[in-house]
mmCIF file of C-alpha atoms in Angstrom:
data_model
loop_
_atom_site.group_PDB
_atom_site.id
_atom_site.type_symbol
_atom_site.label_atom_id
_atom_site.label_comp_id
_atom_site.label_asym_id
_atom_site.label_seq_id
_atom_site.Cartn_x
_atom_site.Cartn_y
_atom_site.Cartn_z
ATOM 1 C CA UNK U 1 93.964 91.861 85.236
ATOM 2 C CA UNK U 2 92.195 92.888 88.340
ATOM 3 C CA UNK U 3 94.323 93.579 91.392
ATOM 4 C CA UNK U 4 92.618 92.688 94.626
ATOM 5 C CA UNK U 5 93.280 95.223 97.393
ATOM 6 C CA UNK U 6 93.304 94.824 101.110
ATOM 7 C CA UNK U 7 91.966 97.875 102.799
ATOM 8 C CA UNK U 8 94.531 99.318 105.178
ATOM 9 C CA UNK U 9 93.488 98.966 108.918
ATOM 10 C CA UNK U 10 92.095 102.289 110.276
ATOM 11 C CA UNK U 11 92.387 103.221 113.828
ATOM 12 C CA UNK U 12 91.183 106.289 115.553
ATOM 13 C CA UNK U 13 93.203 107.767 118.388
ATOM 14 C CA UNK U 14 91.330 111.170 118.595
ATOM 15 C CA UNK U 15 92.765 114.178 120.224
ATOM 16 C CA UNK U 16 90.467 116.929 121.042
ATOM 17 C CA UNK U 17 92.855 119.676 121.515
ATOM 18 C CA UNK U 18 96.326 120.989 120.415
ATOM 19 C CA UNK U 19 98.071 124.195 120.642
ATOM 20 C CA UNK U 20 99.330 123.600 117.025
ATOM 21 C CA UNK U 21 96.284 124.502 115.080
ATOM 22 C CA UNK U 22 94.376 127.681 113.581
ATOM 23 C CA UNK U 23 91.071 126.495 114.831
ATOM 24 C CA UNK U 24 88.205 124.618 113.355
ATOM 25 C CA UNK U 25 85.835 124.844 110.372
ATOM 26 C CA UNK U 26 88.589 123.188 107.986
ATOM 27 C CA UNK U 27 86.706 122.830 104.682
ATOM 28 C CA UNK U 28 89.081 119.755 103.724
ATOM 29 C CA UNK U 29 89.476 120.839 100.071
ATOM 30 C CA UNK U 30 93.076 119.322 99.808
ATOM 31 C CA UNK U 31 94.936 116.363 100.935
ATOM 32 C CA UNK U 32 98.618 117.190 101.795
ATOM 33 C CA UNK U 33 101.194 114.406 101.481
ATOM 34 C CA UNK U 34 103.896 114.342 104.129
ATOM 35 C CA UNK U 35 106.634 111.724 105.133
ATOM 36 C CA UNK U 36 107.913 111.607 108.700
ATOM 37 C CA UNK U 37 111.721 111.650 107.684
ATOM 38 C CA UNK U 38 112.053 109.536 110.927
ATOM 39 C CA UNK U 39 113.741 106.239 109.916
ATOM 40 C CA UNK U 40 114.497 105.106 113.415
ATOM 41 C CA UNK U 41 113.173 101.641 114.095
ATOM 42 C CA UNK U 42 109.810 101.840 115.749
ATOM 43 C CA UNK U 43 109.096 105.300 114.298
ATOM 44 C CA UNK U 44 105.884 103.782 113.033
ATOM 45 C CA UNK U 45 102.120 105.151 112.983
ATOM 46 C CA UNK U 46 101.591 104.137 116.575
ATOM 47 C CA UNK U 47 104.540 105.927 117.797
ATOM 48 C CA UNK U 48 103.581 109.065 115.822
ATOM 49 C CA UNK U 49 100.075 108.951 116.956
ATOM 50 C CA UNK U 50 101.271 108.555 120.502
ATOM 51 C CA UNK U 51 103.604 111.645 119.892
ATOM 52 C CA UNK U 52 100.759 113.780 119.260
ATOM 53 C CA UNK U 53 98.548 112.188 122.126
ATOM 54 C CA UNK U 54 101.205 112.961 124.458
ATOM 55 C CA UNK U 55 101.417 116.810 123.486
ATOM 56 C CA UNK U 56 103.906 116.902 120.529
ATOM 57 C CA UNK U 57 106.508 119.396 121.195
ATOM 58 C CA UNK U 58 107.475 119.969 117.513
ATOM 59 C CA UNK U 59 105.151 123.004 116.815
ATOM 60 C CA UNK U 60 103.097 120.718 114.299
ATOM 61 C CA UNK U 61 100.122 118.548 114.049
ATOM 62 C CA UNK U 62 98.700 116.437 111.483
ATOM 63 C CA UNK U 63 95.516 114.488 110.930
ATOM 64 C CA UNK U 64 96.637 110.906 109.919
ATOM 65 C CA UNK U 65 99.824 108.866 110.089
ATOM 66 C CA UNK U 66 100.243 105.682 108.131
ATOM 67 C CA UNK U 67 102.669 102.786 108.143
ATOM 68 C CA UNK U 68 103.001 99.303 106.611
ATOM 69 C CA UNK U 69 100.422 97.952 109.156
ATOM 70 C CA UNK U 70 97.853 100.677 109.803
ATOM 71 C CA UNK U 71 96.334 104.200 109.587
ATOM 72 C CA UNK U 72 95.853 106.161 112.651
ATOM 73 C CA UNK U 73 93.667 109.367 112.750
ATOM 74 C CA UNK U 74 94.822 111.696 115.554
ATOM 75 C CA UNK U 75 92.352 114.624 114.723
ATOM 76 C CA UNK U 76 89.085 115.087 113.178
ATOM 77 C CA UNK U 77 89.168 116.530 109.593
ATOM 78 C CA UNK U 78 87.390 119.888 110.805
ATOM 79 C CA UNK U 79 90.619 120.939 112.685
ATOM 80 C CA UNK U 80 92.827 123.401 110.840
ATOM 81 C CA UNK U 81 96.354 121.833 111.828
ATOM 82 C CA UNK U 82 99.955 123.316 111.581
ATOM 83 C CA UNK U 83 101.327 120.842 108.836
ATOM 84 C CA UNK U 84 101.910 122.743 105.713
ATOM 85 C CA UNK U 85 104.365 125.528 107.015
ATOM 86 C CA UNK U 86 102.082 128.144 105.388
ATOM 87 C CA UNK U 87 100.794 129.898 108.509
ATOM 88 C CA UNK U 88 97.246 131.116 107.849
ATOM 89 C CA UNK U 89 97.398 129.643 104.405
ATOM 90 C CA UNK U 90 95.247 127.097 102.584
ATOM 91 C CA UNK U 91 97.640 124.358 103.484
ATOM 92 C CA UNK U 92 97.164 124.459 107.117
ATOM 93 C CA UNK U 93 93.598 125.817 106.988
ATOM 94 C CA UNK U 94 92.004 123.890 104.105
ATOM 95 C CA UNK U 95 93.767 120.499 103.968
ATOM 96 C CA UNK U 96 94.010 117.136 105.564
ATOM 97 C CA UNK U 97 97.498 116.375 106.487
ATOM 98 C CA UNK U 98 98.696 112.839 106.332
ATOM 99 C CA UNK U 99 102.053 111.615 107.401
ATOM 100 C CA UNK U 100 103.741 108.674 105.539
ATOM 101 C CA UNK U 101 106.035 106.754 108.298
ATOM 102 C CA UNK U 102 109.443 105.818 106.913
ATOM 103 C CA UNK U 103 110.799 103.967 109.950
ATOM 104 C CA UNK U 104 113.555 101.440 108.702
ATOM 105 C CA UNK U 105 111.972 98.329 110.342
ATOM 106 C CA UNK U 106 108.803 98.987 108.176
ATOM 107 C CA UNK U 107 107.986 97.614 104.638
ATOM 108 C CA UNK U 108 108.270 100.889 102.545
ATOM 109 C CA UNK U 109 106.289 99.645 99.713
ATOM 110 C CA UNK U 110 103.437 98.219 101.882
ATOM 111 C CA UNK U 111 103.342 101.613 103.763
ATOM 112 C CA UNK U 112 102.865 103.345 100.303
ATOM 113 C CA UNK U 113 100.117 101.028 99.230
ATOM 114 C CA UNK U 114 98.434 101.644 102.562
ATOM 115 C CA UNK U 115 98.930 105.418 102.101
ATOM 116 C CA UNK U 116 97.165 105.123 98.604
ATOM 117 C CA UNK U 117 94.357 103.388 100.153
ATOM 118 C CA UNK U 118 94.235 105.915 103.061
ATOM 119 C CA UNK U 119 94.239 108.877 100.566
ATOM 120 C CA UNK U 120 91.251 107.160 98.885
ATOM 121 C CA UNK U 121 89.522 106.710 102.118
ATOM 122 C CA UNK U 122 89.982 110.460 103.098
ATOM 123 C CA UNK U 123 88.809 111.637 99.477
ATOM 124 C CA UNK U 124 85.479 109.780 100.046
ATOM 125 C CA UNK U 125 84.867 110.931 103.452
ATOM 126 C CA UNK U 126 85.617 114.522 102.628
ATOM 127 C CA UNK U 127 84.246 114.374 99.212
ATOM 128 C CA UNK U 128 87.415 115.366 97.553
ATOM 129 C CA UNK U 129 86.722 114.096 93.916
ATOM 130 C CA UNK U 130 89.871 115.582 91.843
ATOM 131 C CA UNK U 131 93.191 114.042 92.382
ATOM 132 C CA UNK U 132 94.607 117.724 91.354
ATOM 133 C CA UNK U 133 93.448 118.418 95.223
ATOM 134 C CA UNK U 134 95.985 115.973 96.320
ATOM 135 C CA UNK U 135 99.344 117.895 96.795
ATOM 136 C CA UNK U 136 102.535 117.742 98.753
ATOM 137 C CA UNK U 137 104.045 119.688 101.590
ATOM 138 C CA UNK U 138 106.386 121.298 99.118
ATOM 139 C CA UNK U 139 103.429 122.645 97.117
ATOM 140 C CA UNK U 140 102.552 124.901 100.210
ATOM 141 C CA UNK U 141 105.771 125.950 101.237
ATOM 142 C CA UNK U 142 108.811 124.791 99.309
ATOM 143 C CA UNK U 143 109.850 122.315 102.043
ATOM 144 C CA UNK U 144 111.480 119.176 100.590
ATOM 145 C CA UNK U 145 108.622 116.978 101.729
ATOM 146 C CA UNK U 146 107.732 114.085 101.177
ATOM 147 C CA UNK U 147 111.384 113.498 100.529
ATOM 148 C CA UNK U 148 111.280 109.808 99.431
ATOM 149 C CA UNK U 149 108.576 110.471 97.101
ATOM 150 C CA UNK U 150 110.564 113.100 95.469
ATOM 151 C CA UNK U 151 113.509 110.777 95.328
ATOM 152 C CA UNK U 152 111.457 108.150 93.741
ATOM 153 C CA UNK U 153 112.163 105.662 96.122
ATOM 154 C CA UNK U 154 111.368 102.100 95.039
ATOM 155 C CA UNK U 155 109.675 103.649 91.891
ATOM 156 C CA UNK U 156 107.123 105.629 94.179
ATOM 157 C CA UNK U 157 107.225 109.090 92.569
ATOM 158 C CA UNK U 158 104.437 111.588 93.299
ATOM 159 C CA UNK U 159 103.030 110.881 89.731
ATOM 160 C CA UNK U 160 103.038 107.218 90.257
ATOM 161 C CA UNK U 161 101.460 107.576 93.629
ATOM 162 C CA UNK U 162 98.679 109.797 92.103
ATOM 163 C CA UNK U 163 98.103 107.226 89.407
ATOM 164 C CA UNK U 164 97.582 104.491 91.986
ATOM 165 C CA UNK U 165 94.910 106.630 93.798
ATOM 166 C CA UNK U 166 93.129 107.235 90.432
ATOM 167 C CA UNK U 167 93.178 103.338 89.895
ATOM 168 C CA UNK U 168 91.999 102.586 93.654
ATOM 169 C CA UNK U 169 89.173 105.543 93.453
#
């Protein structure tokens, strides 16, 4: 059977500068998967994009956020952002950080389907051909992130996610 996919709506809300970066010239060799951990109602992709646009005080920054309705790009892929907790390592300097929004008023399964579509989009944009280059925040620094994926929420394990990316790619 062929599954028809609806491409996630992509929005750009590009920020030109942040204090939470290691510079530019990110070769974008990896995609790093995160989840926000913020289950508050309304903590969707737009709220997280606005957080970054308003000068995020969390000593962190990331390229994309995705929810059940849309994906929003905050930074161009050439930016080396603080999202992987590995200082001057490859996580911050050579990967694209994507936050999956886990707000309680969102549809988690739809967010994950959109996350898959966004990862495929970024792979194609950045010429990343190997799903072995899709990693988790944990892979860089040992942080328990993306937590819901590690817990297998609604069957969405890391292995299942990668299989869905491979199918969609």
